[in-house]
Short mmCIF file of N, CA and C in Angstrom, two decimals:
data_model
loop_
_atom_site.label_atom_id
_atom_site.label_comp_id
_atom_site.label_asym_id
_atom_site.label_seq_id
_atom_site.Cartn_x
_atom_site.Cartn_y
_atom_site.Cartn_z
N UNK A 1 -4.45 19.26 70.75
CA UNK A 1 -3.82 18.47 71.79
C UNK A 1 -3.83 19.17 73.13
N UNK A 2 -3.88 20.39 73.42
CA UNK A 2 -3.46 21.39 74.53
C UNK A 2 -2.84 20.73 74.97
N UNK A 3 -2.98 20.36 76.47
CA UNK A 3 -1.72 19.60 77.81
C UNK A 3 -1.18 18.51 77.30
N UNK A 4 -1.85 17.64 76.04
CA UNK A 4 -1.69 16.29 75.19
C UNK A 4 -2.49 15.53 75.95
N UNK A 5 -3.56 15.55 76.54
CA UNK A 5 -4.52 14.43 77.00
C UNK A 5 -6.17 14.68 76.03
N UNK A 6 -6.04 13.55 75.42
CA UNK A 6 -5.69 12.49 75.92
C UNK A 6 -4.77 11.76 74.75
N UNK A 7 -3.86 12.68 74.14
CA UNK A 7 -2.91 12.02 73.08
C UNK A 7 -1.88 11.25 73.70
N UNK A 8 -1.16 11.76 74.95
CA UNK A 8 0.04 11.32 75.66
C UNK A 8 -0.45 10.23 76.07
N UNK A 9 -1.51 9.99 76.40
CA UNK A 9 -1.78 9.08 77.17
C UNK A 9 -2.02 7.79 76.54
N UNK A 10 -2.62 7.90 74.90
CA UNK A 10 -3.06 7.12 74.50
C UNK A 10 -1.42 6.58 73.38
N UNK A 11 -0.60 7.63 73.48
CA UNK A 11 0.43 6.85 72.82
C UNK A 11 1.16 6.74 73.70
N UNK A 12 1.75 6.69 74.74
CA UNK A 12 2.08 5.93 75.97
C UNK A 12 1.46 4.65 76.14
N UNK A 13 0.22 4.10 76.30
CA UNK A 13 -0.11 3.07 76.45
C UNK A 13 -0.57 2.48 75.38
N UNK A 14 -0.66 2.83 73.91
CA UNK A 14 -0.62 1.61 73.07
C UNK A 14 0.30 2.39 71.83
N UNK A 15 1.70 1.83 72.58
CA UNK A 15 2.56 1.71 71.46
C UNK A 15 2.79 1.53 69.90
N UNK A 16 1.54 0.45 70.03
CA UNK A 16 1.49 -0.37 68.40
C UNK A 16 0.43 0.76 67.43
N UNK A 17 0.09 2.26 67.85
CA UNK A 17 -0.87 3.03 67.35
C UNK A 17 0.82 4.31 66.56
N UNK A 18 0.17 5.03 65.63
CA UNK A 18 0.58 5.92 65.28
C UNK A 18 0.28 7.27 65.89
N UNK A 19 0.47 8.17 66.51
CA UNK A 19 0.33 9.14 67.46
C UNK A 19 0.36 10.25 66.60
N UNK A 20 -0.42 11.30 66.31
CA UNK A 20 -0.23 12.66 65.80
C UNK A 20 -0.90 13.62 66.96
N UNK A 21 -0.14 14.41 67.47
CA UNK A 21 -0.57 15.50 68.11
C UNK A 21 -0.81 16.96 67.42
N UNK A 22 -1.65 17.65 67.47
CA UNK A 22 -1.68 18.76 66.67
C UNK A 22 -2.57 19.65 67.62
N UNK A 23 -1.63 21.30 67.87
CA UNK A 23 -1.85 21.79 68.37
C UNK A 23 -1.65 23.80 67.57
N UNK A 24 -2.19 24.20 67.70
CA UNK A 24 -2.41 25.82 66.85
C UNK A 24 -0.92 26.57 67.50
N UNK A 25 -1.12 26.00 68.77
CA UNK A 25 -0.14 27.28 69.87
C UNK A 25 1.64 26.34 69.51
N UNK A 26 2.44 27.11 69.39
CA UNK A 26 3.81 26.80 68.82
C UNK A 26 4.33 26.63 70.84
N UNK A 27 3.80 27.33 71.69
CA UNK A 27 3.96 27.10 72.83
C UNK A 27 3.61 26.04 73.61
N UNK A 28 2.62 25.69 73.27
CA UNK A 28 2.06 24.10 73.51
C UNK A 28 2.72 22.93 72.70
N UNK A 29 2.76 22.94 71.53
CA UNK A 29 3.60 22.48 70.70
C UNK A 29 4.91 22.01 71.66
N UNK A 30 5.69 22.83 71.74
CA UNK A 30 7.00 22.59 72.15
C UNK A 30 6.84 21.89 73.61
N UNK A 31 6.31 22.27 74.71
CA UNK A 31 5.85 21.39 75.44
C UNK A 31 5.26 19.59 75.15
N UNK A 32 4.52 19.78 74.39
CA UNK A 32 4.39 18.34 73.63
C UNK A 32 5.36 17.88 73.35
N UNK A 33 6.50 18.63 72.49
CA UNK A 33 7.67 17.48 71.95
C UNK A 33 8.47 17.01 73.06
N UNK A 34 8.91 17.94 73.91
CA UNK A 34 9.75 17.77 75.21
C UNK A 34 8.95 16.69 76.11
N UNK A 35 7.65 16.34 76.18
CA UNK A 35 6.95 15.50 76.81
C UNK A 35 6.95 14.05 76.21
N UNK A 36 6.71 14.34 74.96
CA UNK A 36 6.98 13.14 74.02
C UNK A 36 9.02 12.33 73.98
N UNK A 37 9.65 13.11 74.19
CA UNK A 37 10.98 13.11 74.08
C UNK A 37 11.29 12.32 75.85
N UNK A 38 10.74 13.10 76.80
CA UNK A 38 10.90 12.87 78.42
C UNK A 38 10.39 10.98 78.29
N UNK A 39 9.06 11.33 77.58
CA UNK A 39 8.19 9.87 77.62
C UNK A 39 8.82 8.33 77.00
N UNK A 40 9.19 9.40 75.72
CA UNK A 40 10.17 8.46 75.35
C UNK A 40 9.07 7.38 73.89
N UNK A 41 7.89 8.10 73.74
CA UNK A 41 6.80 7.73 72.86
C UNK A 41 7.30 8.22 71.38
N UNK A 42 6.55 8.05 70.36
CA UNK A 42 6.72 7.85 69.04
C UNK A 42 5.70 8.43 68.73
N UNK A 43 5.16 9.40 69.00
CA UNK A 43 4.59 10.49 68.71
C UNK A 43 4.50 11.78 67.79
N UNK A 44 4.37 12.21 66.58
CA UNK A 44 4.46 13.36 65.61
C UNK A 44 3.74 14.24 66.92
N UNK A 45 4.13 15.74 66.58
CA UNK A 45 3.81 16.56 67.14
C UNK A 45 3.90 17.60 66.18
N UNK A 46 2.60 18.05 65.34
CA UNK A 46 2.56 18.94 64.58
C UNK A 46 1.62 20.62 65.02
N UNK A 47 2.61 21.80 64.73
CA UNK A 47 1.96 23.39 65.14
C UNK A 47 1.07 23.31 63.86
N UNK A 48 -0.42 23.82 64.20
CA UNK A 48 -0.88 24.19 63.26
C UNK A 48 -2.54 24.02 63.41
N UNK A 49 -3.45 24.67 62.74
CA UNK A 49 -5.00 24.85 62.63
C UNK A 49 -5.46 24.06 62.54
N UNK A 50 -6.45 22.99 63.07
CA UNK A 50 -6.66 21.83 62.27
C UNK A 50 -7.30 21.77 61.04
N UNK A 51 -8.15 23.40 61.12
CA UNK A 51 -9.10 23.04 59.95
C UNK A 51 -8.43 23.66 58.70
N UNK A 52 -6.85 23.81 59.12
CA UNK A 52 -5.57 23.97 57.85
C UNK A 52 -4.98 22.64 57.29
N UNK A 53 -4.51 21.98 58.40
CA UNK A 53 -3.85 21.22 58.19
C UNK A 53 -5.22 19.67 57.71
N UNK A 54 -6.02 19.84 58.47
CA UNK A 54 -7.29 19.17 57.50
C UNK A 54 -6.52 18.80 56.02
N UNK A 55 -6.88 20.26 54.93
CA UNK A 55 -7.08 20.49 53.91
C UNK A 55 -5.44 19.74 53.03
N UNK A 56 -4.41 19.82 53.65
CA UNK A 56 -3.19 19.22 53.10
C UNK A 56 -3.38 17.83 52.87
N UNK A 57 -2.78 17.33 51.90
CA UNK A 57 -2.70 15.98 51.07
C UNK A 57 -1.75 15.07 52.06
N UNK A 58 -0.89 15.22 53.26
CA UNK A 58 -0.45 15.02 54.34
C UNK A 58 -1.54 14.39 55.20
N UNK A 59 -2.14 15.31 55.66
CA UNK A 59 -3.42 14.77 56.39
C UNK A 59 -5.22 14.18 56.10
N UNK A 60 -5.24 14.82 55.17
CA UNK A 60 -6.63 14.94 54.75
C UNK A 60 -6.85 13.66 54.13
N UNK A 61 -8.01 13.03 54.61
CA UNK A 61 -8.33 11.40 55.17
C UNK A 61 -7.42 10.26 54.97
N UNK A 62 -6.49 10.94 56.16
CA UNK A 62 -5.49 9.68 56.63
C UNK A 62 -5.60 9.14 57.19
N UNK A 63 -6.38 9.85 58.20
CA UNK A 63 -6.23 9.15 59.63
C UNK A 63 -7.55 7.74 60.13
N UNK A 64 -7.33 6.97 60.44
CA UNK A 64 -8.28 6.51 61.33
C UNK A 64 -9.40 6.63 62.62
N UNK A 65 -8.74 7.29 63.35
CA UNK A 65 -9.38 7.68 64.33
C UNK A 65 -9.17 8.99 64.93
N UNK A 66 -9.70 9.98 65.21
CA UNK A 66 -9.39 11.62 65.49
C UNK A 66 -10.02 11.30 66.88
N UNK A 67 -9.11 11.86 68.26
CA UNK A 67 -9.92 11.87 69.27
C UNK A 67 -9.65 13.45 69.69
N UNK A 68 -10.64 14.05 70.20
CA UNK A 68 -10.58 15.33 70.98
C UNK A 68 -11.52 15.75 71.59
N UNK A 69 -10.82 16.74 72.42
CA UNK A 69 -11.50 17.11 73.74
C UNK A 69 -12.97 18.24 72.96
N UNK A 70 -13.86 18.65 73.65
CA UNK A 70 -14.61 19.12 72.94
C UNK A 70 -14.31 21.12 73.21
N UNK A 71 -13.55 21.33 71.91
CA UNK A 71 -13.46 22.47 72.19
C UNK A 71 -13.48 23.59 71.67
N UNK A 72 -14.96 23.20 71.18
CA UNK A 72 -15.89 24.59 70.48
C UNK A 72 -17.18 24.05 70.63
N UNK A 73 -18.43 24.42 69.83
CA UNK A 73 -19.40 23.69 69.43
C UNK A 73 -19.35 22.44 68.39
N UNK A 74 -20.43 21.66 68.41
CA UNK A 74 -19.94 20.20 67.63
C UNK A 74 -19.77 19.97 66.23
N UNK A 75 -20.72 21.19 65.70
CA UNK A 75 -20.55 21.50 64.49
C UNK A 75 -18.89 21.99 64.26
N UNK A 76 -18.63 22.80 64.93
CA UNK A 76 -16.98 23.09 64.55
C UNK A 76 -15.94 21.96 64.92
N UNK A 77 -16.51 21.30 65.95
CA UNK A 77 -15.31 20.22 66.15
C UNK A 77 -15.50 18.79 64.88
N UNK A 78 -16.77 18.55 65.08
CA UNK A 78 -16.96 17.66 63.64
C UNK A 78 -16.32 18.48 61.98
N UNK A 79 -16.59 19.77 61.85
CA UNK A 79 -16.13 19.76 60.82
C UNK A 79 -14.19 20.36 60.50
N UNK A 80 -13.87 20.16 62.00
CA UNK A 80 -12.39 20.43 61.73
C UNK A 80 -11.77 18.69 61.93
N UNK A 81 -12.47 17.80 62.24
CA UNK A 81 -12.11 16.74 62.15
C UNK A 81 -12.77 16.24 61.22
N UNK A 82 -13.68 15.74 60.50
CA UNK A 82 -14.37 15.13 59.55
C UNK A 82 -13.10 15.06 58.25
N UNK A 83 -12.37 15.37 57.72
CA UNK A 83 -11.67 16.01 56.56
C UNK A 83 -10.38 15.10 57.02
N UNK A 84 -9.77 15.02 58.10
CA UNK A 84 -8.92 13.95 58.58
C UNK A 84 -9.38 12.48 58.53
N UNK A 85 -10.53 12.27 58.67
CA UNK A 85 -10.99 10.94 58.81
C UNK A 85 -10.49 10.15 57.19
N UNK A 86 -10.26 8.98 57.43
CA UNK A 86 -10.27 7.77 56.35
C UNK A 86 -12.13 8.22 56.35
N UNK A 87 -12.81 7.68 55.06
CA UNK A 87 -13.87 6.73 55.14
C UNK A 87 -14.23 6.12 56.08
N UNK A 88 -15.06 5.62 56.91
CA UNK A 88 -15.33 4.39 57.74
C UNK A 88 -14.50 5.00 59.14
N UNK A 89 -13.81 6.31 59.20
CA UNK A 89 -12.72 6.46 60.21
C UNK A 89 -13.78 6.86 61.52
N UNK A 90 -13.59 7.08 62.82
CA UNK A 90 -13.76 7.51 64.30
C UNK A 90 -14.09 8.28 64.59
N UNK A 91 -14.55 9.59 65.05
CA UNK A 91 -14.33 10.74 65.57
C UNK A 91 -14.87 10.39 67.27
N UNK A 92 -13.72 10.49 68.18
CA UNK A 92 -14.30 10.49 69.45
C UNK A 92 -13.97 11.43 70.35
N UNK A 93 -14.73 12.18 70.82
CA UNK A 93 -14.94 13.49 71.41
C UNK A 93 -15.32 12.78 72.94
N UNK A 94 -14.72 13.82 73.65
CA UNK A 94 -14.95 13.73 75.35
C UNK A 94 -15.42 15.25 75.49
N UNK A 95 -17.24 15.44 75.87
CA UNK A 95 -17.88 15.81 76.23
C UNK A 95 -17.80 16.75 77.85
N UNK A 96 -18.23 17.69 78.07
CA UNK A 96 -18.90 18.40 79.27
C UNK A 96 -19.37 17.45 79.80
N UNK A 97 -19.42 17.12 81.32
CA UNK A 97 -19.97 15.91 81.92
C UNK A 97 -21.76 16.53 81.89
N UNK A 98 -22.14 17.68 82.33
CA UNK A 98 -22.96 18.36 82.04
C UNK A 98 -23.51 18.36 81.24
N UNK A 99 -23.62 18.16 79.80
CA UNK A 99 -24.02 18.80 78.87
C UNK A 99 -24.46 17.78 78.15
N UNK A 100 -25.94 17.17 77.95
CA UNK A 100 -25.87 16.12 76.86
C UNK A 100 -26.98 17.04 76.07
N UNK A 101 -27.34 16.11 74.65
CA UNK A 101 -27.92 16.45 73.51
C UNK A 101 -27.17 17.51 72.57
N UNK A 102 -26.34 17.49 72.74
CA UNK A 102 -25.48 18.53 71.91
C UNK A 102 -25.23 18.20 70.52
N UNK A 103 -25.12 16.57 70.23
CA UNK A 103 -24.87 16.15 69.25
C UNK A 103 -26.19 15.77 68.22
N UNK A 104 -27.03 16.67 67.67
CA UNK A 104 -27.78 15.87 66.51
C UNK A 104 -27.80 15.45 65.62
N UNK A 105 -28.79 14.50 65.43
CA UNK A 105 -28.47 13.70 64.23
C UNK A 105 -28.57 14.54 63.36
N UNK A 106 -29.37 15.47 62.78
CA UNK A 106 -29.39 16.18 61.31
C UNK A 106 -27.45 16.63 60.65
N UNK A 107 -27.82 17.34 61.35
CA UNK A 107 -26.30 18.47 61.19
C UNK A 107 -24.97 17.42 60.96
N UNK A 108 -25.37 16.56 61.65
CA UNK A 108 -24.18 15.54 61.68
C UNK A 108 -23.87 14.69 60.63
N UNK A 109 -25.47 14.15 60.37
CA UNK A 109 -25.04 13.61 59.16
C UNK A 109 -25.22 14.29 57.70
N UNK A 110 -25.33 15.68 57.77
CA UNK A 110 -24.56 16.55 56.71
C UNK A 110 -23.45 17.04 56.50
N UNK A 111 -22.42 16.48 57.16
CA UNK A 111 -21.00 16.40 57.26
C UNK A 111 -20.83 15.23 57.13
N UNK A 112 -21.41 14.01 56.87
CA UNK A 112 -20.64 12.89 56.56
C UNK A 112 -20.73 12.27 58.06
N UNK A 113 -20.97 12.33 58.89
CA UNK A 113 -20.89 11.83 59.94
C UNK A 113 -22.01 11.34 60.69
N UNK A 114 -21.91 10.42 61.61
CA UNK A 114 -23.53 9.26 62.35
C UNK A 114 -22.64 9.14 63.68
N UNK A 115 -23.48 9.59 64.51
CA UNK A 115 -23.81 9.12 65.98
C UNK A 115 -23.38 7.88 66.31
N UNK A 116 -23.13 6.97 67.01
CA UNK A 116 -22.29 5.86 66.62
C UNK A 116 -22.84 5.24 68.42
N UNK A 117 -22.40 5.93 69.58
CA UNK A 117 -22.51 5.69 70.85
C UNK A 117 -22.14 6.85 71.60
N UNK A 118 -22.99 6.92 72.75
CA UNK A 118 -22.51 7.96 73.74
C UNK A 118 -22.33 7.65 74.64
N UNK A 119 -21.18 7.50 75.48
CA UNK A 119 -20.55 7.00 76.95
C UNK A 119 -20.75 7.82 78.05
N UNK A 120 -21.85 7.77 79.32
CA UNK A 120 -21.75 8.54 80.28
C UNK A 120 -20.19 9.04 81.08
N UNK A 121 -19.87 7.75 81.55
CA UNK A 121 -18.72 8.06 82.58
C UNK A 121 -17.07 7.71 81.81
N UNK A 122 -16.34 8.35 81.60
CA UNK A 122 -16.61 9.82 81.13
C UNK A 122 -17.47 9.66 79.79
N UNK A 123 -17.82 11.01 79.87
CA UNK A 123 -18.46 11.37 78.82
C UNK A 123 -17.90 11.68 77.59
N UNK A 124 -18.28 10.34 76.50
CA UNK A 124 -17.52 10.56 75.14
C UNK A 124 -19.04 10.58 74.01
N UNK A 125 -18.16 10.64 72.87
CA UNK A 125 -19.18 11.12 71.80
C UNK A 125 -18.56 9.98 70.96
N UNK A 126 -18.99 9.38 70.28
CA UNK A 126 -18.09 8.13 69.23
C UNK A 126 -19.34 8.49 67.92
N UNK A 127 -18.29 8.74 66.91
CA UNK A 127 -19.15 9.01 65.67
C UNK A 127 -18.60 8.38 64.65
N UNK A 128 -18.60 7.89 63.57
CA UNK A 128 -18.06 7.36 62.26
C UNK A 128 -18.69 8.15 61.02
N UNK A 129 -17.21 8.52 60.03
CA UNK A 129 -17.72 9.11 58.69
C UNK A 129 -17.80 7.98 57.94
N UNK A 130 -19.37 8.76 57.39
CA UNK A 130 -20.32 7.39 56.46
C UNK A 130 -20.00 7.76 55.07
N UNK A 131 -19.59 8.54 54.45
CA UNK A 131 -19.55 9.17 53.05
C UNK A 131 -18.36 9.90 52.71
N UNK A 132 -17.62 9.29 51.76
CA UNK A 132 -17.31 10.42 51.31
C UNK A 132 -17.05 12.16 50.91
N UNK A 133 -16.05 12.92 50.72
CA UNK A 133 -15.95 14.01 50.68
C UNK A 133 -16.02 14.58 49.72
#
């Protein structure tokens, strides 16, 4: 989540969504809840690794849609999100405006995951898990 964008933003403006924020730093964290609390949103705000909290029967393919900022290489961000996904679930990543081809098809879809669309302005990544874990 770091600053919570684009989590704050997206559970601020559609209410009718379930909001999980998850962030490693217990310092960021707490900023999130106090933001979520100020906002007045319905937001979880969970401390913790993702590619920990992945692996718990809590999270691990609950979710529908995982969005995040891109912040490692794609291989690490696909496979700390892939494990959250439902089946059929989202992964949408906001990209380096700079930086395209990052995402290939091979690697990707050996994690369960397909290329789906890539949005110039801003620059997002939209992928869907095709398979099972």
């Amino acid at each position: 989540s770091g600053g919570g964008v684009p989590g704050l933003v997206i559970a601020t403006d559609r209410i009718d969504l379930e909001v999980i924020l998850i962030d490693a730093s217990e310092r960021r964290t707490a900023v999130l809840r106090d933001a979520v609390r100020r906002l007045g949103v319905a937001a979880q705000v969970v401390t913790g690794r993702a590619e920990t909290l992945a692996r718990s029967p809590e999270f691990r393919e609950q979710i529908d849609v995982v969005v995040a900022r891109s912040f490692g290489p794609p291989a690490v961000v696909a496979e700390c999100a892939v494990a959250f996904l439902r089946p059929g679930g989202y992964l949408i990543v906001s990209e380096p405006a700079d930086d395209s081809g990052r995402w290939p098809a091979r690697p990707v879809d050996e994690l369960g995951l397909a290329v789906i669309e890539m949005v110039e302005h801003p620059r997002l990544v939209v992928l869907r898990r095709t398979v099972d874990l």
